[in-house]
XYZ file of C-alpha atoms in Angstrom:
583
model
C 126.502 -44.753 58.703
C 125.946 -41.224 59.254
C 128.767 -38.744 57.668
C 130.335 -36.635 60.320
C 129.948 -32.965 59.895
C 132.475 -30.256 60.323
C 130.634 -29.685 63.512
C 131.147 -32.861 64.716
C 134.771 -32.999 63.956
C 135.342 -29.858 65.759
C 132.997 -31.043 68.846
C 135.731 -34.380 68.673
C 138.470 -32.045 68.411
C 137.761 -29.962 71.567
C 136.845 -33.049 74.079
C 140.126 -34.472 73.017
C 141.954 -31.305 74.256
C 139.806 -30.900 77.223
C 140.633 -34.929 78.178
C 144.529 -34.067 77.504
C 144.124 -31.150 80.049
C 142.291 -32.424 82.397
C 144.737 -35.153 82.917
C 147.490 -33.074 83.039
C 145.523 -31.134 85.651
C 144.334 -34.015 87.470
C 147.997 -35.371 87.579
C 149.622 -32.833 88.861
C 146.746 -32.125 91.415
C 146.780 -35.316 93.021
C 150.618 -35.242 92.998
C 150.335 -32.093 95.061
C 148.008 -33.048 97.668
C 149.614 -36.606 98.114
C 153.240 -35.119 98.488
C 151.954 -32.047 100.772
C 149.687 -35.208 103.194
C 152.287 -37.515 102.952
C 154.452 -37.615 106.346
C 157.423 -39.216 104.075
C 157.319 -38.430 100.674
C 160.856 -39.218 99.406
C 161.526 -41.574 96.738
C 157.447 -41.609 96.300
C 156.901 -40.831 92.354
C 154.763 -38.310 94.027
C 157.992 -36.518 95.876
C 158.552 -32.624 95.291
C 154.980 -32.375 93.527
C 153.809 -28.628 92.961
C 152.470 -26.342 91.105
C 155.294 -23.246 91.232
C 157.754 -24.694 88.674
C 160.994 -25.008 90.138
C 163.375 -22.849 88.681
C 167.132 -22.731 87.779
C 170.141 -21.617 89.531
C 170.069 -17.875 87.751
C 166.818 -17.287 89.201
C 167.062 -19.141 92.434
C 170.305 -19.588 93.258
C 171.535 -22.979 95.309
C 174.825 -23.976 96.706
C 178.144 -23.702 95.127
C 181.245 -26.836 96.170
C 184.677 -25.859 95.247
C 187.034 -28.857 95.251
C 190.962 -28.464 95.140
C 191.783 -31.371 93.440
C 195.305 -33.136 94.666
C 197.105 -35.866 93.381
C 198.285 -38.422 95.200
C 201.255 -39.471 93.654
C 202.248 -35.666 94.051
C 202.908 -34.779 90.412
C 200.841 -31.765 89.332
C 197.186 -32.619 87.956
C 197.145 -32.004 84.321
C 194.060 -30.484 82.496
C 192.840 -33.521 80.658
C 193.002 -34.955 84.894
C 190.850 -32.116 85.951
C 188.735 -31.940 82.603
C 187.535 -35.874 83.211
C 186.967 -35.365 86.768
C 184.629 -32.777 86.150
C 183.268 -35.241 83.434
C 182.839 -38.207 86.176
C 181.271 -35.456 88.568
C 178.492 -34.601 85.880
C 177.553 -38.282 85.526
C 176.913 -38.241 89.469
C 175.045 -35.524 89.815
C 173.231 -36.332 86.689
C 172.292 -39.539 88.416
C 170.603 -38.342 91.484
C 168.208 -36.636 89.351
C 169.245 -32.722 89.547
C 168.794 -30.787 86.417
C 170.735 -27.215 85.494
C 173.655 -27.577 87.716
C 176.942 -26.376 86.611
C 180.379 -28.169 86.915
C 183.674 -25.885 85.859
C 186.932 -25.868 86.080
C 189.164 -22.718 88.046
C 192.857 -22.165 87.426
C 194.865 -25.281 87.353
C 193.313 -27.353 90.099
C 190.062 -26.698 91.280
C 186.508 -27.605 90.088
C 184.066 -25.342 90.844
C 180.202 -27.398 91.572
C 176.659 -25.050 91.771
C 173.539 -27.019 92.200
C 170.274 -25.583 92.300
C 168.277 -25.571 95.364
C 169.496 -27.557 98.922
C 171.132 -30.746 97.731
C 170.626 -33.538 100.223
C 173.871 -34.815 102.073
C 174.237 -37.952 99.688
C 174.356 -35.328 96.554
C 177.296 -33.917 98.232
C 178.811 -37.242 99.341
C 178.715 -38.067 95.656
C 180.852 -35.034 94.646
C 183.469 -35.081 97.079
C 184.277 -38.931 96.124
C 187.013 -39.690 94.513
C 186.968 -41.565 91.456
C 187.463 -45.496 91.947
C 187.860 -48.149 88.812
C 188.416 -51.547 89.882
C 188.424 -55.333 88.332
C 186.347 -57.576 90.378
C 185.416 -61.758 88.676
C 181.726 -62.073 88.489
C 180.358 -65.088 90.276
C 176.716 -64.247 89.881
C 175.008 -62.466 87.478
C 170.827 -61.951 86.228
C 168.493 -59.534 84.298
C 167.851 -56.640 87.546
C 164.221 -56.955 88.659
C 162.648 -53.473 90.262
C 160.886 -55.535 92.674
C 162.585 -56.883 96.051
C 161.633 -61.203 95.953
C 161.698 -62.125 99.579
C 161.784 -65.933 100.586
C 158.483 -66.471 100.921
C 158.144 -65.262 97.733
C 156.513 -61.917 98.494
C 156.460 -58.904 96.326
C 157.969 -55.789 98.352
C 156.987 -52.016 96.896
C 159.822 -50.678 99.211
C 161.974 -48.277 97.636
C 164.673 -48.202 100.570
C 167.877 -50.581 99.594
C 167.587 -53.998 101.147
C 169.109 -55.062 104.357
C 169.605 -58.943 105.275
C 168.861 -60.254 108.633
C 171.457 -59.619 111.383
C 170.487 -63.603 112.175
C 172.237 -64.972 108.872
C 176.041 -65.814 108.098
C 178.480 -63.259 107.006
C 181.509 -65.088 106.784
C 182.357 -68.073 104.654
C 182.261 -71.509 105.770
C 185.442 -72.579 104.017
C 188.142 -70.127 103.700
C 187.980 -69.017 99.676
C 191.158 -70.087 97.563
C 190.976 -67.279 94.879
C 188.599 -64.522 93.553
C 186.267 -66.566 91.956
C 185.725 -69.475 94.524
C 181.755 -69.556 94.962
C 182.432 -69.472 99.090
C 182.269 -65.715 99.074
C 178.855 -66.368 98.914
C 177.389 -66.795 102.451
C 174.164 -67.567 103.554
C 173.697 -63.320 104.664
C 175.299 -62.448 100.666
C 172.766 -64.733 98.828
C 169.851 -63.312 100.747
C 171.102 -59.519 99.754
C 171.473 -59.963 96.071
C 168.407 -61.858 95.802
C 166.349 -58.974 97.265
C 168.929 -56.375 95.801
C 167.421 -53.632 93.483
C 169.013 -51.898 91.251
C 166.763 -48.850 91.693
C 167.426 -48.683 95.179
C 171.466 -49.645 95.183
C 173.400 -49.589 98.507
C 176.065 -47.466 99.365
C 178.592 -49.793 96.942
C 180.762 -47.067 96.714
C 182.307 -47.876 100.251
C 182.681 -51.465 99.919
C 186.321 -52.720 100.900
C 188.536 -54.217 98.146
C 189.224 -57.485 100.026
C 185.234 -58.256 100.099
C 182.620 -59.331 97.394
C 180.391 -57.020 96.354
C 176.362 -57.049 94.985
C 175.684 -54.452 92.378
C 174.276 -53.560 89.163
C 175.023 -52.030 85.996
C 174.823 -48.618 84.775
C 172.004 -48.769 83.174
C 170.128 -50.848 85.864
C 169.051 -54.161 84.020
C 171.706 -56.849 85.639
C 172.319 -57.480 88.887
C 175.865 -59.164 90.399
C 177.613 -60.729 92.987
C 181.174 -59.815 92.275
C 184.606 -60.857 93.710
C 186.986 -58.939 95.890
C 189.055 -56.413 93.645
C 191.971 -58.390 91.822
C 193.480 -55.642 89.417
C 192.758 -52.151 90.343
C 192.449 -49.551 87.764
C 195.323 -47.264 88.618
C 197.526 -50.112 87.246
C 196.191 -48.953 83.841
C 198.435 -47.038 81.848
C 196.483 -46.052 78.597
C 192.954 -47.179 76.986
C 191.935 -46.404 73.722
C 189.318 -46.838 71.372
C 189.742 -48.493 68.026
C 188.506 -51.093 64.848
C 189.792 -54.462 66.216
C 192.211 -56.160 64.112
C 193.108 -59.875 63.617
C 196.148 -61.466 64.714
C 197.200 -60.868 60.487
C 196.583 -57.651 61.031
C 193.399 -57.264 59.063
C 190.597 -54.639 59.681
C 187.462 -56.371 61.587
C 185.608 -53.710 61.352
C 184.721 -54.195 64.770
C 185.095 -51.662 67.445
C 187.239 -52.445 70.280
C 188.947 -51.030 73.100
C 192.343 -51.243 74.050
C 193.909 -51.616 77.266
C 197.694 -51.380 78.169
C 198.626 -51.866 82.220
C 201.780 -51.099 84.025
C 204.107 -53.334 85.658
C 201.916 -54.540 88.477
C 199.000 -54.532 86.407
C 200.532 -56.846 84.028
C 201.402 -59.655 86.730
C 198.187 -59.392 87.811
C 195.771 -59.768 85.023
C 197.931 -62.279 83.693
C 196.741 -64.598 87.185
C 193.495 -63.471 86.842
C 193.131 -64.298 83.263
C 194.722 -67.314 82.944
C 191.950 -68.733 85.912
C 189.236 -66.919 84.502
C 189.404 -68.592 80.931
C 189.070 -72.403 81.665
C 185.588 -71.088 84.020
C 182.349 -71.321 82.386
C 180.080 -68.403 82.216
C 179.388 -66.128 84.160
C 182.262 -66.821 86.219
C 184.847 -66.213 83.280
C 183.717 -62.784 83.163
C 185.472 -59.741 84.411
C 183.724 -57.063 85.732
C 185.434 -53.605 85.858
C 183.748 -51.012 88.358
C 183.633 -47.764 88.318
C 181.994 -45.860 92.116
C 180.831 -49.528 92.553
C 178.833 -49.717 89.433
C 179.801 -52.313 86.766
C 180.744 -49.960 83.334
C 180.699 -53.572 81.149
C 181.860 -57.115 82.105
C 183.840 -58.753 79.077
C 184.035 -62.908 79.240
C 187.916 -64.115 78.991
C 188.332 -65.306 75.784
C 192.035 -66.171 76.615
C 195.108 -65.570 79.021
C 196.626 -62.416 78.570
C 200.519 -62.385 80.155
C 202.050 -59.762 77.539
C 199.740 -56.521 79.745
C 197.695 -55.429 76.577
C 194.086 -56.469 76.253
C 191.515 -55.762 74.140
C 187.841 -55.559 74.810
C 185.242 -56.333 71.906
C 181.415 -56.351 71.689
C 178.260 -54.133 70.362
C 180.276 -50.877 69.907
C 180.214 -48.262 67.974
C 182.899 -45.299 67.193
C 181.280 -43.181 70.304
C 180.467 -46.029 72.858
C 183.934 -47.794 72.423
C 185.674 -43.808 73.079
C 183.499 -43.239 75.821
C 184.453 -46.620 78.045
C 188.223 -46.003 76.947
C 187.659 -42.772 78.498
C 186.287 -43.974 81.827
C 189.083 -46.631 82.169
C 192.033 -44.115 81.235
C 190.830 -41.264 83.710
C 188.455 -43.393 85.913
C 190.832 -44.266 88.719
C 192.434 -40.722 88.899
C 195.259 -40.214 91.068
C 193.150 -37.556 92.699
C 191.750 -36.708 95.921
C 189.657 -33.759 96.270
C 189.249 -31.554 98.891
C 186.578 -29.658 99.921
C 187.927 -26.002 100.051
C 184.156 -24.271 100.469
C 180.632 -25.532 100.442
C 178.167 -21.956 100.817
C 174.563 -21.022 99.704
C 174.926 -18.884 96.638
C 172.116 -16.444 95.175
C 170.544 -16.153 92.388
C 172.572 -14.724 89.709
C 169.707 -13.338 88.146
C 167.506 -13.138 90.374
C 163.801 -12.088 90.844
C 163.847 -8.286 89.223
C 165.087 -10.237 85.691
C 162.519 -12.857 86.014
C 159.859 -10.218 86.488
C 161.779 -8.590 83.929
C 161.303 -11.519 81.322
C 157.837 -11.553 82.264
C 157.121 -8.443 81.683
C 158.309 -8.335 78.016
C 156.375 -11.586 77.443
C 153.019 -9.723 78.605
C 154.197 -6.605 76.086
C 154.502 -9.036 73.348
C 151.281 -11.293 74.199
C 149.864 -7.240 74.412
C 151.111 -6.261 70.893
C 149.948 -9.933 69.050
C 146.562 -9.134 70.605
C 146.220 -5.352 69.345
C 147.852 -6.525 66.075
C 145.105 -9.333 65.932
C 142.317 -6.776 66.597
C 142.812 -4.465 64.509
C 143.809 -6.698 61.541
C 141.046 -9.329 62.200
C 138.162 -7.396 64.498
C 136.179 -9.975 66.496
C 138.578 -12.854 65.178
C 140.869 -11.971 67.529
C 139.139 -13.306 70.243
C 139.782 -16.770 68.825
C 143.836 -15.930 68.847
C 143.091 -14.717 72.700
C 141.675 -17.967 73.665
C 144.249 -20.097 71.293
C 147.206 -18.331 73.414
C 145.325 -19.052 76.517
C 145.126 -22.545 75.821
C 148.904 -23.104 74.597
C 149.807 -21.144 77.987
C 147.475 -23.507 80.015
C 148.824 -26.120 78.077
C 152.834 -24.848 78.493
C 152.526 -24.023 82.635
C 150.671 -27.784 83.267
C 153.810 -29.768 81.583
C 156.516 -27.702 82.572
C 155.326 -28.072 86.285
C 154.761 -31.557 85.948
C 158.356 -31.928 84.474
C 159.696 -29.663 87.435
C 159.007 -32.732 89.902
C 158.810 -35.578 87.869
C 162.397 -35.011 85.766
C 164.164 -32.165 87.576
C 163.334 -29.617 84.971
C 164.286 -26.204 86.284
C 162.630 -22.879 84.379
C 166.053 -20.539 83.439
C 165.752 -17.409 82.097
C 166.999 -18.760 78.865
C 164.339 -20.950 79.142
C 161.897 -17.959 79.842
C 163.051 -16.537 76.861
C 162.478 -19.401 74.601
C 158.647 -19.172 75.711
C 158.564 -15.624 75.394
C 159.553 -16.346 71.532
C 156.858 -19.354 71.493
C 154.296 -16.402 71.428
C 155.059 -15.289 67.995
C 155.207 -19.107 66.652
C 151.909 -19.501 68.114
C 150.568 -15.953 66.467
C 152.395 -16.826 63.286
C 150.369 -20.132 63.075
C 146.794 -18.156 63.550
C 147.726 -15.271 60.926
C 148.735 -17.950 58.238
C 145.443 -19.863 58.760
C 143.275 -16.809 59.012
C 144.836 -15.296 55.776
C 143.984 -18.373 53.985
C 140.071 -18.339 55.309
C 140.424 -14.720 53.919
C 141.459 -15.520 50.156
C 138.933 -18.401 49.798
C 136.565 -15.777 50.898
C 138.085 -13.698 48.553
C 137.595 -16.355 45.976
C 133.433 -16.423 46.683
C 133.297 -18.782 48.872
C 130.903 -19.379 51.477
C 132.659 -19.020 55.221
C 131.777 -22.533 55.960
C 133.978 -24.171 52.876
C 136.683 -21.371 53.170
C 137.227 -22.613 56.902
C 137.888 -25.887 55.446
C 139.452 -25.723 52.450
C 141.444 -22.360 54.120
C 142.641 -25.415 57.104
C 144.099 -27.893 54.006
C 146.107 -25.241 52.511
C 146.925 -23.659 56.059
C 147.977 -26.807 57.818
C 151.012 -27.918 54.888
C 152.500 -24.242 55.732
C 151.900 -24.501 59.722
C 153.636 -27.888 59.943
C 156.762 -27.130 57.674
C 157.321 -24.027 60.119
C 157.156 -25.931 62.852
C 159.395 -28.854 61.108
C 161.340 -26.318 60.808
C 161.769 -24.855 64.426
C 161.401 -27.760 66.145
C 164.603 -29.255 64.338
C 166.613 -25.825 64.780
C 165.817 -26.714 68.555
C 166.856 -29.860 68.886
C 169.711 -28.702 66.763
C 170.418 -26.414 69.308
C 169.358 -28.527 71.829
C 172.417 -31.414 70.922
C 175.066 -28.686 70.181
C 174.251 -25.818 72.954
C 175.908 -26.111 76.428
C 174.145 -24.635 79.807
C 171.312 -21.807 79.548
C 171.037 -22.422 75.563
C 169.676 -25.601 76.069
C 166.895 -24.033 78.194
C 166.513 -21.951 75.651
C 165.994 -24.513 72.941
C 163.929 -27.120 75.537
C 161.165 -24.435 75.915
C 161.326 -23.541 72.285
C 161.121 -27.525 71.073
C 158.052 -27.584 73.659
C 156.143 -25.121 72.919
C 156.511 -26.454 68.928
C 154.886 -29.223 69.593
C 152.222 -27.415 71.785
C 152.019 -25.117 68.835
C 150.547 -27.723 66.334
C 148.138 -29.241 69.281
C 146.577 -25.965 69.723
C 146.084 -25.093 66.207
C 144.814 -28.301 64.893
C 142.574 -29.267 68.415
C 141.387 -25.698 69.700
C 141.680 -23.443 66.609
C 140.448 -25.009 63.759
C 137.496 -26.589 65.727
C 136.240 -22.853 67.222
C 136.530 -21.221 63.384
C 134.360 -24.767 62.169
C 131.514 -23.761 65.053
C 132.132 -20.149 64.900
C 131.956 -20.334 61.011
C 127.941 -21.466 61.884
C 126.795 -18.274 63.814
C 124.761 -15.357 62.209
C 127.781 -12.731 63.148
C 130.569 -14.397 61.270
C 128.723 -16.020 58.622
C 126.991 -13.738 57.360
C 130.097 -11.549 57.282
C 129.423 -8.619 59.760
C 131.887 -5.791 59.237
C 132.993 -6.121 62.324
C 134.035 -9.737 62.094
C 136.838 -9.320 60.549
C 135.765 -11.912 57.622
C 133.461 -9.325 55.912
C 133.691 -10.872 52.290
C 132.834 -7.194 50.992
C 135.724 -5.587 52.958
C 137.927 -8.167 51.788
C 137.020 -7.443 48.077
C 135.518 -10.539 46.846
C 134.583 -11.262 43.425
C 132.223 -14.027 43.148
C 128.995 -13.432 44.697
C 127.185 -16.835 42.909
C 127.122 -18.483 39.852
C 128.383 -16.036 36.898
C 127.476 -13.024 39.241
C 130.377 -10.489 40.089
C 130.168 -7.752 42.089
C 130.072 -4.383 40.953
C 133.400 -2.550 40.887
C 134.284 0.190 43.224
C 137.154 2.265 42.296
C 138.683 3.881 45.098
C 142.301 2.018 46.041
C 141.715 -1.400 46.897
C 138.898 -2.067 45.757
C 139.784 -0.867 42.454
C 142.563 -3.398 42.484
C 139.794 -5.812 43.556
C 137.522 -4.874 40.665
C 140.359 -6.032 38.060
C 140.837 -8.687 39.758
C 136.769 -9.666 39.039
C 137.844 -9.487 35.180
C 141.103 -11.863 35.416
C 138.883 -14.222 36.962
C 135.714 -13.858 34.571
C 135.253 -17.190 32.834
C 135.432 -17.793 28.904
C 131.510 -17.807 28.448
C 131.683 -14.639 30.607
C 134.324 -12.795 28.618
C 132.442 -13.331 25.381
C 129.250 -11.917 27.051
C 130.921 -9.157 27.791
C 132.779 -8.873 24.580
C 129.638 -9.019 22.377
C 127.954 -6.391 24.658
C 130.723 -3.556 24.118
C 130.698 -4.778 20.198
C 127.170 -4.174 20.006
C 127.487 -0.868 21.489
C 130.533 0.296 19.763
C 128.742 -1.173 16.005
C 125.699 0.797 16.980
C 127.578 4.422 18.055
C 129.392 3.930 14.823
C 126.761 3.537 12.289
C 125.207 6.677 14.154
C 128.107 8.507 13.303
């Protein structure tokens, strides 16, 4: 088998990088020209494609919703009210896909909503809901397929929610005794939730109380057919999160949540229960809804007539707070109303974007006069390395800008302008190390490799290092600062792509040529200039003494070998012996 050569490697190296790019390339490309041809592009994986990153409310602006919220049992809205409204707003807007809007609170009672961009009118519809939690039975209930089964068995690719013939029944054939009675289910409902998909839901937000409803969960994997609403969740008085306990009183180290309901509440989950428990499964379950989207759906393990339930399963500390959260504040007593919807500009706007820009060139300007006068011709490899993480950089984050949302802040902006000096710092550690095996006598062929081993530990524990400070920041940080720390985890990992797939492959071909292997003064990797000491076996070159190299030239004696010391040695005894007998 023939032993692959440093050329070789580096010849793998770069078609691996120019594959990764072309895709990228090619992706976004045919995402263009399909969603510019396309007469409707919406919901199309292709939808929004481009290649002008979209970018964030600071440097675009959008359009800003203030809502004065009102409650309706006219008591004043409290701040932990407003606070998990704003909360239940996020989650909406979070699901329709937009990225770097901003949801705050102003004075005691209004919330105060900027999206980026145009938001479509269901966006807004979404914002200006109130907050519903209900209890619905479950009489149905299966894993959520994407695709829409029809009854001949067809596949359909349709994105656009489901609608059943106009031809089948809507009403039930027998009137239904309680919640749970299968003769909800008509001919017209049984035909809708087996063609429902979860990733095109209906508008289940509207459905009436009185009727059954087909939905899924949050996360999208189970579809059901649910009864009318039997408890409704402003008959909850307090939920909170806790370890379950037996009835001795001992720790299960389980976590649970706890419900308490009022008055009415307690009369009627006390009915509901006590049918629910003799049902077998699914129908003993009891799904709780919040905007028509089933939160979790507990079985009935037993009657409960005293108004305090408790609801146990895979939870931990975090999940179990978070659902005692949504069923405390999920059916606020709130209404909002719309006091202004208006186009806002940028905050920023174009002059600081051009701005940012501008001190990223300066910067990319300095690194390259740094590298050039430091390295000579080397720094055309740190030219081309930045070109490449750029390319690299502006192909993902415009992919990202249709495909996730991702919007380009001037946080964010920042965070790449900062990626520049990662990048250089990478090239000037791995240079430096070529250097000092060159300084050590070797040959610029095994200092390029044995300069990449001792280069690459130091490369990736800076980047282990800033990529965890970014995610770091990333967790902790609120609005711009995560832009900030996005970019910077990005162009991390870009960072160690670059270097070990573009840079290290050009110095193993470059390393090859007459110019740089030889050691031209000019190529920055002149062995001379750098003061090397070994120039072959047992041979050291002469000493100059003049600053550096003087410091070079003592060097060449630390690093003498034993048999070479003793040469020496003997010589200057010889001579000394001989000048003293002449005395």
């Amino acid at each position: 088998m023939a032993r692959s050569t440093p050329v070789k490697k580096a010849l793998r190296s770069l078609t691996w990088l120019v594959i990764i790019m072309a895709i990228l390339a090619g992706l976004n490309t045919a995402a263009s020209i399909l969603a510019s041809t396309s007469k409707d592009a919406s919901d199309k994986w292709y939808d929004g494609a481009s290649w002008v990153p979209e970018l964030a409310l600071d440097l675009q602006g959008g359009t800003q919703i203030t809502l004065a919220a009102q409650s309706t049992e006219g008591s004043a809205v409290t701040s932990e009210q407003l606070q998990q409204a704003v909360n239940i707003i996020r989650q909406r807007i979070d699901a329709t896909g937009v990225s770097e809007s901003e949801i705050n609170t102003q004075g005691a009672n209004n919330i105060v909503v900027s999206i980026p961009g145009k938001p479509d009118q269901e966006t807004i519809q979404r914002i200006e809901a109130a907050a519903k939690l209900t209890f619905r039975p479950v009489l149905y209930t299966e894993a959520a397929s994407d695709s829409a089964v029809g009854d001949d068995g067809s596949q359909s690719a349709s994105p656009t929610p489901y609608s059943p013939p106009a031809s089948l029944q809507a009403t039930p054939s027998a009137e239904p005794t309680n919640g749970s009675d299968l003769a909800w289910v008509t001919p017209k409902l049984q035909d809708l939730y087996t063609n429902y998909k979860c990733s095109a839901p209906d508008d289940v937000t509207a459905a009436p109380d009185d009727e059954p409803l087909v939905t899924c969960d949050a996360d999208g994997t189970a579809k059901y057919i649910l009864g009318p609403v039997e408890v409704s969740g402003a008959d909850i008085s307090n939920a909170t999160s806790g370890l379950a306990s037996t009835s001795q009183g001992t720790t299960t180290g389980e976590w649970a949540v706890n419900l308490t309901f009022n008055g009415a509440g307690t009369k009627d989950f006390a009915s509901v229960t006590n049918r629910l428990v003799s049902l077998a499964q699914p129908q003993n379950q009891f799904a709780i809804v919040l905007d028509g989207t089933v939160i979790t759906a507990p079985s009935t393990n037993a009657a409960i007539t005293n108004g305090k339930a408790q609801i146990t399963g895979a939870f931990t500390a975090d999940s179990s707070k978070t659902l005692a959260d949504q069923l405390k504040y999920g059916a606020l007593p709130i209404n909002f109303q719309v006091q202004s919807n208006e186009v806002i500009s940028a905050t920023l706007g174009t002059a600081q974007l051009v701005g940012g820009l501008i001190a990223g060139l300066i910067g990319l300007g300095l690194v390259i006069i740094y590298s050039v006068i430091q390295y000579r011709a080397l720094a055309f490899v740190t030219v081309l390395s930045l070109g490449v993480a750029a390319a690299l950089t502006y192909l993902i984050i415009a992919i990202m800008s249709w495909r996730v949302d991702y919007r380009l802040s001037l946080a964010g902006v920042a965070g790449l302008i900062v990626a520049i000096g990662i990048t250089a710092d990478s090239f000037i550690v791995y240079f430096e190390r070529i250097r000092d095996e060159l300084r050590d006598g070797r040959a610029l062929e095994s200092a390029v490799e044995s300069g990449w081993k001792r280069a690459l530990r130091t490369i990736l524990a800076s980047d282990s290092v800033n990529f965890l400070a970014a995610v770091t920041l990333y967790v902790l940080a609120v609005s711009d600062v995560k832009g900030f720390a996005f970019t910077l985890l990005l162009t991390t990992l870009i960072d160690v792509v670059v270097v070990a797939l573009f840079t290290h492959p050009m110095m193993q071909l470059i390393a090859r040529s007459r110019f740089f292997g030889e050691g031209h003064r000019f190529s920055g990797l002149d062995p001379a200039a750098l003061g090397a000491v070994y120039r072959g076996r047992a041979q050291f070159r002469a000493p100059i003494v003049d600053g550096k190299r003087q410091r070079s030239a003592r060097e060449a004696a630390r690093r003498q070998t034993i048999a070479e010391r003793k040469a020496s040695g003997s010589t200057g005894n010889d001579n000394g012996t001989g000048n003293g007998k002449d005395s």
